[in-house]
Coordinates of C-alpha atoms and ligand atoms in Angstrom, one line a residue:
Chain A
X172 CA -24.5 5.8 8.6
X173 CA -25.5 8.7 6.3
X174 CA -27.5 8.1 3.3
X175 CA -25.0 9.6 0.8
X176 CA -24.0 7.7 -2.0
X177 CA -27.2 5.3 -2.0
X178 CA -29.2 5.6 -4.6
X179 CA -31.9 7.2 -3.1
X180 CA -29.6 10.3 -3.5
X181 CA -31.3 10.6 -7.4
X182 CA -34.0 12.0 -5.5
X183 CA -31.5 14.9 -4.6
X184 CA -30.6 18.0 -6.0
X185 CA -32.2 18.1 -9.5
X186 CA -29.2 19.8 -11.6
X187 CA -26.2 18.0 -13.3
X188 CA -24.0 15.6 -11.1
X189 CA -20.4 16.4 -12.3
X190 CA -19.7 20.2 -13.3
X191 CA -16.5 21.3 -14.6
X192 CA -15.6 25.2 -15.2
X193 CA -12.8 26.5 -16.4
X194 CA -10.5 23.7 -15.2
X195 CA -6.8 24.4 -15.5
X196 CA -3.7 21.6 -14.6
X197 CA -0.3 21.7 -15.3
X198 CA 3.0 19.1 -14.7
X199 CA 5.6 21.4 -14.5
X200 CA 5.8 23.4 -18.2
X201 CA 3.2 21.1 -19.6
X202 CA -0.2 22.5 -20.1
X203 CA -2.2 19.3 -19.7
X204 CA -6.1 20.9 -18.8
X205 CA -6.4 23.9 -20.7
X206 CA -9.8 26.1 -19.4
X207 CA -11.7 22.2 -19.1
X208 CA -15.8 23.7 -19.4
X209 CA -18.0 20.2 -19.4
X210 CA -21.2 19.1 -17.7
X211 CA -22.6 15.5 -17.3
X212 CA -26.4 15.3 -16.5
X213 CA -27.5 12.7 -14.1
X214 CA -28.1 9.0 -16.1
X215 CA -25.9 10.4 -18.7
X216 CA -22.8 8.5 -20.4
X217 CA -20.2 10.9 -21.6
X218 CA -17.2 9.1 -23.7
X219 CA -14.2 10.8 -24.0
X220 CA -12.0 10.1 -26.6
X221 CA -9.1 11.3 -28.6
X222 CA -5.3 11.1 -29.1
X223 CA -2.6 10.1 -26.9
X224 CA -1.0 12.5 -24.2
X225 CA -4.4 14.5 -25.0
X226 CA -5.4 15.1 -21.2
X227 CA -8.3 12.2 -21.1
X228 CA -6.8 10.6 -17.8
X229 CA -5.8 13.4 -16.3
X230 CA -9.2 14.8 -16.7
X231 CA -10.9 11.6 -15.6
X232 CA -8.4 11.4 -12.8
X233 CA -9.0 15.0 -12.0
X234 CA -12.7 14.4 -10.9
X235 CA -12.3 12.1 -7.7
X236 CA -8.4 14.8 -7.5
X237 CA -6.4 11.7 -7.7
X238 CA -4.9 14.6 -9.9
X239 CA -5.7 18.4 -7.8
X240 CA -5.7 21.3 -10.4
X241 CA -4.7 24.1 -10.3
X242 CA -7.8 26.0 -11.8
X243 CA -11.2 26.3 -11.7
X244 CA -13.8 24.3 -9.6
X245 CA -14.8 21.0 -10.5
X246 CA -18.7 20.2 -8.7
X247 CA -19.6 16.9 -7.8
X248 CA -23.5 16.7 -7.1
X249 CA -23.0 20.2 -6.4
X250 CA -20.5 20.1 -3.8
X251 CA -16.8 21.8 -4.9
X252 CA -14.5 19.2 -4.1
X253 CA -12.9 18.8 -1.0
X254 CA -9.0 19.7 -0.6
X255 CA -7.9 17.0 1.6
X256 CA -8.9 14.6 4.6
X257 CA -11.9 12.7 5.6
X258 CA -14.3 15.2 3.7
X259 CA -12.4 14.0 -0.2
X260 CA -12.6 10.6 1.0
X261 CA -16.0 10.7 1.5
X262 CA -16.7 12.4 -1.9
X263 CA -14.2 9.4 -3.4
X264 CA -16.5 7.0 -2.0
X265 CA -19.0 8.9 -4.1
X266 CA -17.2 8.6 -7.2
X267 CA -16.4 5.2 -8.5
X268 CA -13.1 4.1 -10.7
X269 CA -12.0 1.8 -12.7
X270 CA -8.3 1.7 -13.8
X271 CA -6.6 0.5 -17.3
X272 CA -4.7 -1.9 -15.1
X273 CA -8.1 -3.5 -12.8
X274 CA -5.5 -2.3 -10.0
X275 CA -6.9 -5.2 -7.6
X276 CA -5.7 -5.5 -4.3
X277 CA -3.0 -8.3 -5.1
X278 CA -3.7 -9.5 -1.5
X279 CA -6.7 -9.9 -1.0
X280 CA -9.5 -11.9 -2.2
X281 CA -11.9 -10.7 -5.1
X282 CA -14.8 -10.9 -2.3
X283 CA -12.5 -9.2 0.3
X284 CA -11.8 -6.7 -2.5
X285 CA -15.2 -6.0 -3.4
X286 CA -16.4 -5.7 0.2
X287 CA -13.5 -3.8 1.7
X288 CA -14.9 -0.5 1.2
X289 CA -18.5 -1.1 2.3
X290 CA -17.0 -2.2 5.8
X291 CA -14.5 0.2 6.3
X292 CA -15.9 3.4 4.6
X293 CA -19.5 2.9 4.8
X294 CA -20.0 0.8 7.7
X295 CA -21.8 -2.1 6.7
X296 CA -22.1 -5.1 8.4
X297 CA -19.1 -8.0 7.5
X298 CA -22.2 -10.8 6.5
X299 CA -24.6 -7.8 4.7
X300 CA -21.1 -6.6 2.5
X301 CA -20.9 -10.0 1.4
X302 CA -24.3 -10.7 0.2
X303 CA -24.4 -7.4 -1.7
X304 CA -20.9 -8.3 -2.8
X305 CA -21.6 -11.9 -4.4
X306 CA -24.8 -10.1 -5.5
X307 CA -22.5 -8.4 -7.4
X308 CA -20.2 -10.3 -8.4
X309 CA -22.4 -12.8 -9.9
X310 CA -23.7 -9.2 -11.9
X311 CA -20.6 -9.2 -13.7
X312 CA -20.3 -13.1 -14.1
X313 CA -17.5 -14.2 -11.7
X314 CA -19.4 -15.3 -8.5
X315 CA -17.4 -18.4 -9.0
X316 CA -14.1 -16.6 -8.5
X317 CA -14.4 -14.7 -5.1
X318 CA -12.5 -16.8 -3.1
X319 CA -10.0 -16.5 -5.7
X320 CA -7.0 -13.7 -5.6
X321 CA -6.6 -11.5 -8.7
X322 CA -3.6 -13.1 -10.2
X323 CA -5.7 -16.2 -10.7
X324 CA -8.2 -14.6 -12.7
X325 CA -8.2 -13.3 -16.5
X326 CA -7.7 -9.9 -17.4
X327 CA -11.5 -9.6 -18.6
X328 CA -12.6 -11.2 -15.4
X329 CA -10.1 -8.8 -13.1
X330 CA -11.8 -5.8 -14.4
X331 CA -15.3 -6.9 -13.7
X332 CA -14.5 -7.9 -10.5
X333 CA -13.2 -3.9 -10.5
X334 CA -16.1 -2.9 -11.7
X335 CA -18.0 -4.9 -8.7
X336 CA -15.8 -3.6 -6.5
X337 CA -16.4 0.4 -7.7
X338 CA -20.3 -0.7 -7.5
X339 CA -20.6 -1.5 -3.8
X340 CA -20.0 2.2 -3.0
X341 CA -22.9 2.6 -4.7
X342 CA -21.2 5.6 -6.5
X343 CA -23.5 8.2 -8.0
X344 CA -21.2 8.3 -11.0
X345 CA -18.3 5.9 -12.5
X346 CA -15.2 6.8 -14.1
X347 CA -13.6 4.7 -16.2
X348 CA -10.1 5.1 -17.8
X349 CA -9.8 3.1 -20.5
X350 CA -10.6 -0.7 -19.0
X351 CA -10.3 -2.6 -22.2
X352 CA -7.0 -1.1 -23.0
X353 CA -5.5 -3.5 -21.4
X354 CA -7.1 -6.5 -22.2
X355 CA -7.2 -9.7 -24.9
X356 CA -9.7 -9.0 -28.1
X357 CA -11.6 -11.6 -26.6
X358 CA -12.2 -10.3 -23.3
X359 CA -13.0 -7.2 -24.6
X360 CA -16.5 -8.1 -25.0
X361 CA -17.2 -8.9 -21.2
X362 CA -16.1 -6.1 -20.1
X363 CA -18.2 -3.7 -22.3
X364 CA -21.3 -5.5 -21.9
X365 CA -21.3 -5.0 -18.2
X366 CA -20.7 -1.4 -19.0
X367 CA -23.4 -1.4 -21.4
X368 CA -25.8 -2.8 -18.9
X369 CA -24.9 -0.4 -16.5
X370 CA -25.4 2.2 -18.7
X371 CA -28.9 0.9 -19.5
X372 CA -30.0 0.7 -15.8
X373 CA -28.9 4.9 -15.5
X374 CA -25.8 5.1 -13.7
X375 CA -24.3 8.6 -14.4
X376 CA -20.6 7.6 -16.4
X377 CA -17.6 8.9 -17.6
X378 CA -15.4 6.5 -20.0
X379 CA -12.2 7.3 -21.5
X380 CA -12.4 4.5 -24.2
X381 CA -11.8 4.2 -28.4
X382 CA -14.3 1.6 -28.9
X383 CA -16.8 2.8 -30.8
X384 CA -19.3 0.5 -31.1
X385 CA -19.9 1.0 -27.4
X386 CA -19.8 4.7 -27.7
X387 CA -22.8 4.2 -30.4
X388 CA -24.7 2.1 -28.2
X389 CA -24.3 3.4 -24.9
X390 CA -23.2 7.2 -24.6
X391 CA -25.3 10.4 -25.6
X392 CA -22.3 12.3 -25.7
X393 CA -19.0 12.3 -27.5
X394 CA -16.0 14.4 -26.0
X395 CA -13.2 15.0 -28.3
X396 CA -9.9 16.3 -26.3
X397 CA -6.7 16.9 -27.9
X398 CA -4.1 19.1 -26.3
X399 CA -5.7 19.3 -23.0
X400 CA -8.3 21.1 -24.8
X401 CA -12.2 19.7 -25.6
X402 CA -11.9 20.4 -29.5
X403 CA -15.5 19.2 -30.1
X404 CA -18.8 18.1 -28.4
X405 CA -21.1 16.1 -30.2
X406 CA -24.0 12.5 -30.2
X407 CA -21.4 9.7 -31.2
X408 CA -23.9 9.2 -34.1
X409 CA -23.0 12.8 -35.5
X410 CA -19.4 12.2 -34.1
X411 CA -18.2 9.2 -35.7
X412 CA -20.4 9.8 -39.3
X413 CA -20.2 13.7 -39.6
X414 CA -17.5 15.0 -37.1
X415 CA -17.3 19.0 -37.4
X416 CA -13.9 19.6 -36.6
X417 CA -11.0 19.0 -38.7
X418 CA -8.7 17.9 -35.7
X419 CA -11.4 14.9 -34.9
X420 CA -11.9 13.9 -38.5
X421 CA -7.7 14.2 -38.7
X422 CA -8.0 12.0 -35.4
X423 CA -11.2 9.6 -37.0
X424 CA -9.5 8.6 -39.8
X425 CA -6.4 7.6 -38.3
X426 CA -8.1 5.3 -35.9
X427 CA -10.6 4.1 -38.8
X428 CA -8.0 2.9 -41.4
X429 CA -6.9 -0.1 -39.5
Chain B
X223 CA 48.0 -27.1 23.5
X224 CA 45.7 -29.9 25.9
X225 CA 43.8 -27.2 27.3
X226 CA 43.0 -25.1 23.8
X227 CA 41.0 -28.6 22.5
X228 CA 39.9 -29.4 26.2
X229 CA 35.7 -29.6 25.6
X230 CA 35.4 -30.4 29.7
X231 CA 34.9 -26.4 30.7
X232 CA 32.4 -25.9 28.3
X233 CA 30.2 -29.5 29.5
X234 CA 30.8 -28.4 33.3
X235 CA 29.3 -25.4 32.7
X236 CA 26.3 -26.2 30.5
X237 CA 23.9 -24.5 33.0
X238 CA 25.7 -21.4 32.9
X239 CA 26.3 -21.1 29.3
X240 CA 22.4 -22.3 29.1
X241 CA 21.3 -19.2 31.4
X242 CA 23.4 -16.9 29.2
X243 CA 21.6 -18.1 26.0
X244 CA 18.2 -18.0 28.1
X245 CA 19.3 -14.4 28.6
X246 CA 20.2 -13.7 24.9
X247 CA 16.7 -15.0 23.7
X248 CA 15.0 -13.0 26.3
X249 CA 16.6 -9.8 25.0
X250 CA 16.2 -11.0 21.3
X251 CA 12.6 -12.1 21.5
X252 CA 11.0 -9.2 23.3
X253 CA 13.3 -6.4 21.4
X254 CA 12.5 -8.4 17.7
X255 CA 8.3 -7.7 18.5
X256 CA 9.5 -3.8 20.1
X257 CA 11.5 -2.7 17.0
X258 CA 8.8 -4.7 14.6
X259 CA 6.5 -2.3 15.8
X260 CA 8.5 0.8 16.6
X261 CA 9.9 0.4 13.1
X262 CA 6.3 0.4 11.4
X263 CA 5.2 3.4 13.1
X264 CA 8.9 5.1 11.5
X265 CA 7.7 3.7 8.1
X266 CA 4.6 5.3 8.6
X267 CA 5.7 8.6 9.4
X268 CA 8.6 9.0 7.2
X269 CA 5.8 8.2 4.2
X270 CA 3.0 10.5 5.8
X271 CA 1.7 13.0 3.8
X272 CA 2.8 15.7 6.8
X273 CA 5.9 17.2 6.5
X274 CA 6.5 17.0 10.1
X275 CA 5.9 13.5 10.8
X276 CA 8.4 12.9 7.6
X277 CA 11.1 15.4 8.7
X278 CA 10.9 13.7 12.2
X279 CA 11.2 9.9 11.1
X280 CA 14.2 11.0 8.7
X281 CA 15.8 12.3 11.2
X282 CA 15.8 9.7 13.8
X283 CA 16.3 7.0 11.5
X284 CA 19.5 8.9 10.1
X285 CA 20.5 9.5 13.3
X286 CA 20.2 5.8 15.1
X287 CA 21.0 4.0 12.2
X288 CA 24.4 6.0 11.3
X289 CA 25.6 5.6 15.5
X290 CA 27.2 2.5 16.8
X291 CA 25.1 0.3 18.9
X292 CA 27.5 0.4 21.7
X293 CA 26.8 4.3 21.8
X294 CA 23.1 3.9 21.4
X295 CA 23.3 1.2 24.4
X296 CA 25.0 3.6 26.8
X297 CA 23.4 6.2 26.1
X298 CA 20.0 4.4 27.1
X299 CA 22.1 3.1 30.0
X300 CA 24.3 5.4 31.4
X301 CA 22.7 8.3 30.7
X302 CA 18.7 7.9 30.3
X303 CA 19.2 5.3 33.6
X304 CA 21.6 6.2 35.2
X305 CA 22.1 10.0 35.3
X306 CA 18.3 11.2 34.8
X307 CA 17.8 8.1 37.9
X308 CA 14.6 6.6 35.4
X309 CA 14.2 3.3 36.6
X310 CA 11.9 0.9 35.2
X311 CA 12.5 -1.9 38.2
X312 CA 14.6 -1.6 41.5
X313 CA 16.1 -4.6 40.3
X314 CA 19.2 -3.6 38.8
X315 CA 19.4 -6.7 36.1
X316 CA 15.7 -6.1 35.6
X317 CA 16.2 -2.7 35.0
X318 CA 19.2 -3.2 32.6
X319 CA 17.4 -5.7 31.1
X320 CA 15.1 -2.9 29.6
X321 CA 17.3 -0.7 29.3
X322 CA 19.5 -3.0 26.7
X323 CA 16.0 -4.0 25.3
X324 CA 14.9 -0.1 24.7
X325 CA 18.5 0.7 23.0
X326 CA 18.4 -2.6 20.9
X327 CA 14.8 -2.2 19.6
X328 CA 15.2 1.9 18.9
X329 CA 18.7 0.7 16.8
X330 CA 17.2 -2.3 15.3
X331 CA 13.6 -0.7 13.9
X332 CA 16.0 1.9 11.9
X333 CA 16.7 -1.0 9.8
X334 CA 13.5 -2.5 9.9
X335 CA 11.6 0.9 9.3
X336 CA 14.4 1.2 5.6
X337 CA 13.5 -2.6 4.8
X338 CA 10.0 -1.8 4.9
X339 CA 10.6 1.0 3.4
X340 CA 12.1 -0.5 0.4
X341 CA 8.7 -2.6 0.3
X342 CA 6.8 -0.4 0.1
X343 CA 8.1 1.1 -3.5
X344 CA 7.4 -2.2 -4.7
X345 CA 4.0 -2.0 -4.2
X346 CA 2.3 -0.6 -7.2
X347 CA 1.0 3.1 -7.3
X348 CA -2.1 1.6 -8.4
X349 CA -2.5 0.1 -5.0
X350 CA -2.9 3.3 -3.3
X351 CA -4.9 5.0 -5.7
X352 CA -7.6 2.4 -6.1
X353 CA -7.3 2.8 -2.1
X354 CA -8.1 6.4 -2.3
X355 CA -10.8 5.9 -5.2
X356 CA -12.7 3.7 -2.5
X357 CA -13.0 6.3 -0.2
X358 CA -10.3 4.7 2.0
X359 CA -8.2 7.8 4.3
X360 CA -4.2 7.4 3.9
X361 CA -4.5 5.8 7.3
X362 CA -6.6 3.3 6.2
X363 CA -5.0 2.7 2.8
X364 CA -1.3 1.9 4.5
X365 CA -2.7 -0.2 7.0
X366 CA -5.0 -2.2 4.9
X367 CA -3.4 -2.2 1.4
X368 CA 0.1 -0.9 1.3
X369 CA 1.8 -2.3 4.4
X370 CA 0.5 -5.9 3.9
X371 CA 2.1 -6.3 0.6
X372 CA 5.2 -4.2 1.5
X373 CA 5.6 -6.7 4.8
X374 CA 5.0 -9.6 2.6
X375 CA 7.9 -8.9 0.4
X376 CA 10.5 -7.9 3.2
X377 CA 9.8 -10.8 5.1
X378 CA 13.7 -12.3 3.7
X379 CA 15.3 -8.7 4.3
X380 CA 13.7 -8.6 7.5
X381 CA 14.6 -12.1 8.6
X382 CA 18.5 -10.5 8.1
X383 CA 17.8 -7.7 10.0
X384 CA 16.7 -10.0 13.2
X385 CA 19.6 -12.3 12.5
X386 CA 22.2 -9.3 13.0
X387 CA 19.9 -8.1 16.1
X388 CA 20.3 -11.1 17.6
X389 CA 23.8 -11.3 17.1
X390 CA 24.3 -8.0 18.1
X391 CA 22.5 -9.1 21.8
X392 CA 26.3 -9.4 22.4
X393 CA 26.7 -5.9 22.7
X394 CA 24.1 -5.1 25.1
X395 CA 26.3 -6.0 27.8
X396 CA 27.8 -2.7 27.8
X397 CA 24.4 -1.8 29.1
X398 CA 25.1 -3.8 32.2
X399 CA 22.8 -6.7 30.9
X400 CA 24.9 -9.9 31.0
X401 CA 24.0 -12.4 28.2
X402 CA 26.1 -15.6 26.5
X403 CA 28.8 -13.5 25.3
X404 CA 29.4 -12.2 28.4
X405 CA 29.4 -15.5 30.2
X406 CA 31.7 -16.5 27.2
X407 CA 34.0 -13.7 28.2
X408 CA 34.0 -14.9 31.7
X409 CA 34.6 -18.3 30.8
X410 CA 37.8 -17.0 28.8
X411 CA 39.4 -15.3 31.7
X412 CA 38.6 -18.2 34.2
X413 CA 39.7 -21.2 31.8
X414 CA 42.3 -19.3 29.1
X415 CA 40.4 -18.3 25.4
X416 CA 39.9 -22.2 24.1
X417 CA 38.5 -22.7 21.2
X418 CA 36.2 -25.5 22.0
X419 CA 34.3 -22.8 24.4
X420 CA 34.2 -20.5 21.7
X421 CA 32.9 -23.3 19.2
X422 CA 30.5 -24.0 22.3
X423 CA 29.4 -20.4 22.2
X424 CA 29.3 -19.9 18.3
X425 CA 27.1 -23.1 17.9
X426 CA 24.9 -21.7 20.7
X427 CA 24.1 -18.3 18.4
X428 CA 23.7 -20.2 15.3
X429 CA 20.9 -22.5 17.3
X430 CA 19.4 -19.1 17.5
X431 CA 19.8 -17.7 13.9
X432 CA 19.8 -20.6 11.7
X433 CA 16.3 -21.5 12.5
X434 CA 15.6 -17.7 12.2
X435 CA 16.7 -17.8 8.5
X436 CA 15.2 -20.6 7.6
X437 CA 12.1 -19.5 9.2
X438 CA 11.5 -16.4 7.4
X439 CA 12.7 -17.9 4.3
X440 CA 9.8 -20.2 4.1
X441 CA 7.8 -17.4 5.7
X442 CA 8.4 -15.3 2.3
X443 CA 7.7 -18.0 0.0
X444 CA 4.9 -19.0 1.8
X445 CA 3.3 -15.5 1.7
X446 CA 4.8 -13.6 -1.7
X447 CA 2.0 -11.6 -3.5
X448 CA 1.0 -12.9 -6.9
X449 CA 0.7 -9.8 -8.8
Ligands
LIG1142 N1 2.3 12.4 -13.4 C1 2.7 13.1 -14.5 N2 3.7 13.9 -14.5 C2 4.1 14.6 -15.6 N3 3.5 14.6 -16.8 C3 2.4 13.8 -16.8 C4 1.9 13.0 -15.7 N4 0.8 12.4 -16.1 C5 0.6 12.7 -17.4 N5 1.5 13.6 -17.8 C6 1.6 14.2 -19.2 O1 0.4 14.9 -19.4 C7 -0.1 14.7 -20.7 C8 -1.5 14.2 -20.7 O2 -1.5 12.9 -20.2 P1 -2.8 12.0 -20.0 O3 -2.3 10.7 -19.4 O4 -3.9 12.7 -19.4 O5 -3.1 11.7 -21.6 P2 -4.2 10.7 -22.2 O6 -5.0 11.5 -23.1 O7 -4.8 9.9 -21.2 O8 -3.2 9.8 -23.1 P3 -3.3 8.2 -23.4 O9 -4.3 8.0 -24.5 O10 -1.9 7.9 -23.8 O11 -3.7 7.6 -22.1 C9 0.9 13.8 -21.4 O12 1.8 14.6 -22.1 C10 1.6 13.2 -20.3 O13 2.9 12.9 -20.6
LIG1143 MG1 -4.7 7.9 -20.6

């Protein structure tokens, strides 16, 4: 098997790991990327943020072309992506996702989950999958549920197990589209501090998300979208205290009043 | 009005009416696991992302499933057989027996390639694109993720679809393949249409289906996705 997507691959190619330029979608008549420029440095957490029907998932979604544009080049460790076939799912295998929804595999076990792409994609042994697996899993908290199937399990604990399952393709960066959206206040928590760790141990990111308190502590870089434009680029310090444009403070204080 | 409650034909020939129902389970059996697998490989191509593959499948499925079985049956028969001489034994029942099996199973996975068909839109779009995210090729995400749960919740539909195959076995005899309805026929003209051989013949098929319903009835509860 080839070495791609292991870690060692931060030893790579020194310039930034995800490169859009001048990234244009539409759904029909609806304008939904409009001339998308943004760059995320390796180890870097970008949140994007801003209101709804703004562009956020489709942008997210647009990086491992779940969503293909039809604009402009998107670079992924410096590869364009791929149009279609075996060479986009190898650069998907690259790119790690987590949904709003966990979207688990309803019929399959959290371990089978976490180690079905390791086998099948990447080739690893059944019995070395599953010891990096429950490696993981007991990461995130839940090595007591992987013989369990995702409708057993708790919101919080279905989208760590995602999480788990995006990590054993040892990704070189994660995407993550809103995954607390969907969840209990109280579950909330577990979610983000698995993010926040990851964040801490350098793993490249990209997380649609409104809570701020993890944008403070984990991201060095705020994207504001709104109309499938990025209206403004700042630290979440600056953003969330000082914001420069009128559309995000508009947007801030709408989302700070309650 | 003796004769039309007389039971004794249908006792005399239990060995006869036996071999017919052997027959009919030999046909239903082998063509259930032929159009099971014929029909998945339709499914598959009528959701493939190539146009081809998807023009194809529509177009055979619209085509078997809108013909009458006796049609389909003589055509593999008569024609494919017979007139183009391809013969898959010298035995002549042998060879009809295939025959009936290979126009049964290429009407029967029509309906068993819509049924699963119909699973497969309950399957979440989430399902496939978590697939995809993984790295997994379209391949790899129907066989592993989308066709499991779609199976799993036609199991009932599908159960109905091999109850009316069986029952439709009855046709095949139009392919030269005699089963029980056939030997039922024969019975009919050798001892007058009774109804306690057509009871005799009637409890026969439900032997067959009854169990079948049941079957994948538990089968579907047994294996219904939690979502
Ligand atoms: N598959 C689709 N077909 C047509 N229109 C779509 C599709 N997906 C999204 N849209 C439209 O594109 C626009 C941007 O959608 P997108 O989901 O990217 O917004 P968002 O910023 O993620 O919003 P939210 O905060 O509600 O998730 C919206 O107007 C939406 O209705
Ligand atoms: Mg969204």
């Amino acid at each position: 098997m080839k070495e791609s997507g292991n870690e060692a691959d931060e030893t790579g190619s020194g310039g930034p790991l995800v490169v859009l330029e001048k990234v244009n979608k539409h759904f029909g008549d609806l304008h939904v990327l409009k001339d998308i420029d943004l760059t995320v440095d390796r180890g870097e957490v970008v949140v994007v943020i801003g209101p709804s029907g703004g562009g956020k998932s489709t942008l997210c979604r647009s990086i491992n072309r779940l969503e293909p544009i039809d604009g402009g080049t998107i670079l992924v460790d410096g590869t364009p992506l791929p149009a279609e076939g075996k060479a986009l799912a190898r650069l998907r295998a690259d790119v790690g996702m987590v949904f709003q929804s966990f979207n688990l595999f309803a019929h399959k076990t959290i371990l089978q989950n976490v180690t079905l792409g390791p086998i099948k994609v990447r080739k690893v042994p059944k019995a070395k999958a599953e010891e990096e697996a429950m490696a993981l899993l007991d990461r995130v908290g839940i090595a007591n549920q992987a013989s369990k199937y995702p409708a057993q399990l708790s919101g919080g604990q279905q989208q760590r197990a995602a999480i788990a399952r995006a990590l054993a393709m040892h990704p070189k960066v994660m995407l993550f589209d809103e995954p607390t959206s969907a969840l209990d206040p109280e579950m909330v928590k577990e979610v983000l501090d698995v993010m926040t760790g990851l964040a801490g141990e350098g793993m490249t990111m990209i997380v649609v998300t409104h809570e701020m308190g993890f944008a403070r502590r984990a991201a060095q870089k705020v994207v504001f979208m709104a109309d499938g434009q990025i209206v403004e680029v700042n630290t979440p310090d600056e953003f969330f205290t000082n914001a420069q444009t009128d559309r995000a403070k508009d947007f801030l204080s709408k989302i700070l009043t309650h | 009005m003796d004769q039309l409650f007389d039971f004794s034909p249908v006792f005399d020939h239990h060995e006869k009416i036996l071999e017919g129902f052997e027959a009919t389970v030999r046909l239903a059996v082998v063509s259930a696991v032929l159009s099971l697998i014929l029909g998945t490989i339709l499914v598959a191509m009528r959701v493939s992302p190539t146009p081809v593959l998807r023009a194809t499948g529509t177009f055979y499925v619209n085509v078997m499933r809108n013909t009458p079985l006796t049609l389909v049956l003589l055509l593999s028969s008569l024609c494919v057989s017979d007139t183009l001489g391809i013969l898959v034994s010298d035995d002549p029942r042998t060879n009809y027996y295939w025959f009936g099996v290979f126009g049964l199973s290429a009407y029967t996975s029509t309906f068993v390639c819509e049924a699963l068909r119909s699973g497969i839109n309950t399957v979440p779009l989430g399902q496939a694109e978590a697939a995809r995210s993984i790295g997994l090729t379209f391949t790899q995400s129907l066989r592993m993720i989308i066709l499991p749960q779609a199976f799993r919740t036609v199991i009932a539909p599908l159960g109905s679809v091999l109850i009316a195959m069986i029952k439709n076995t009855t046709v095949v005899i139009v392919a030269s393949y005699a089963e029980a309805a056939a030997f039922m026929k024969e019975m009919f003209d050798d001892y007058g249409a009774s109804i306690p051989i057509f009871l005799g013949f009637a409890l026969g098929f439900m032997v067959l289906t009854l169990p079948t319903g049941f079957f994948f009835g538990w089968l579907a509860k047994r294996m219904a996705v939690a979502r």
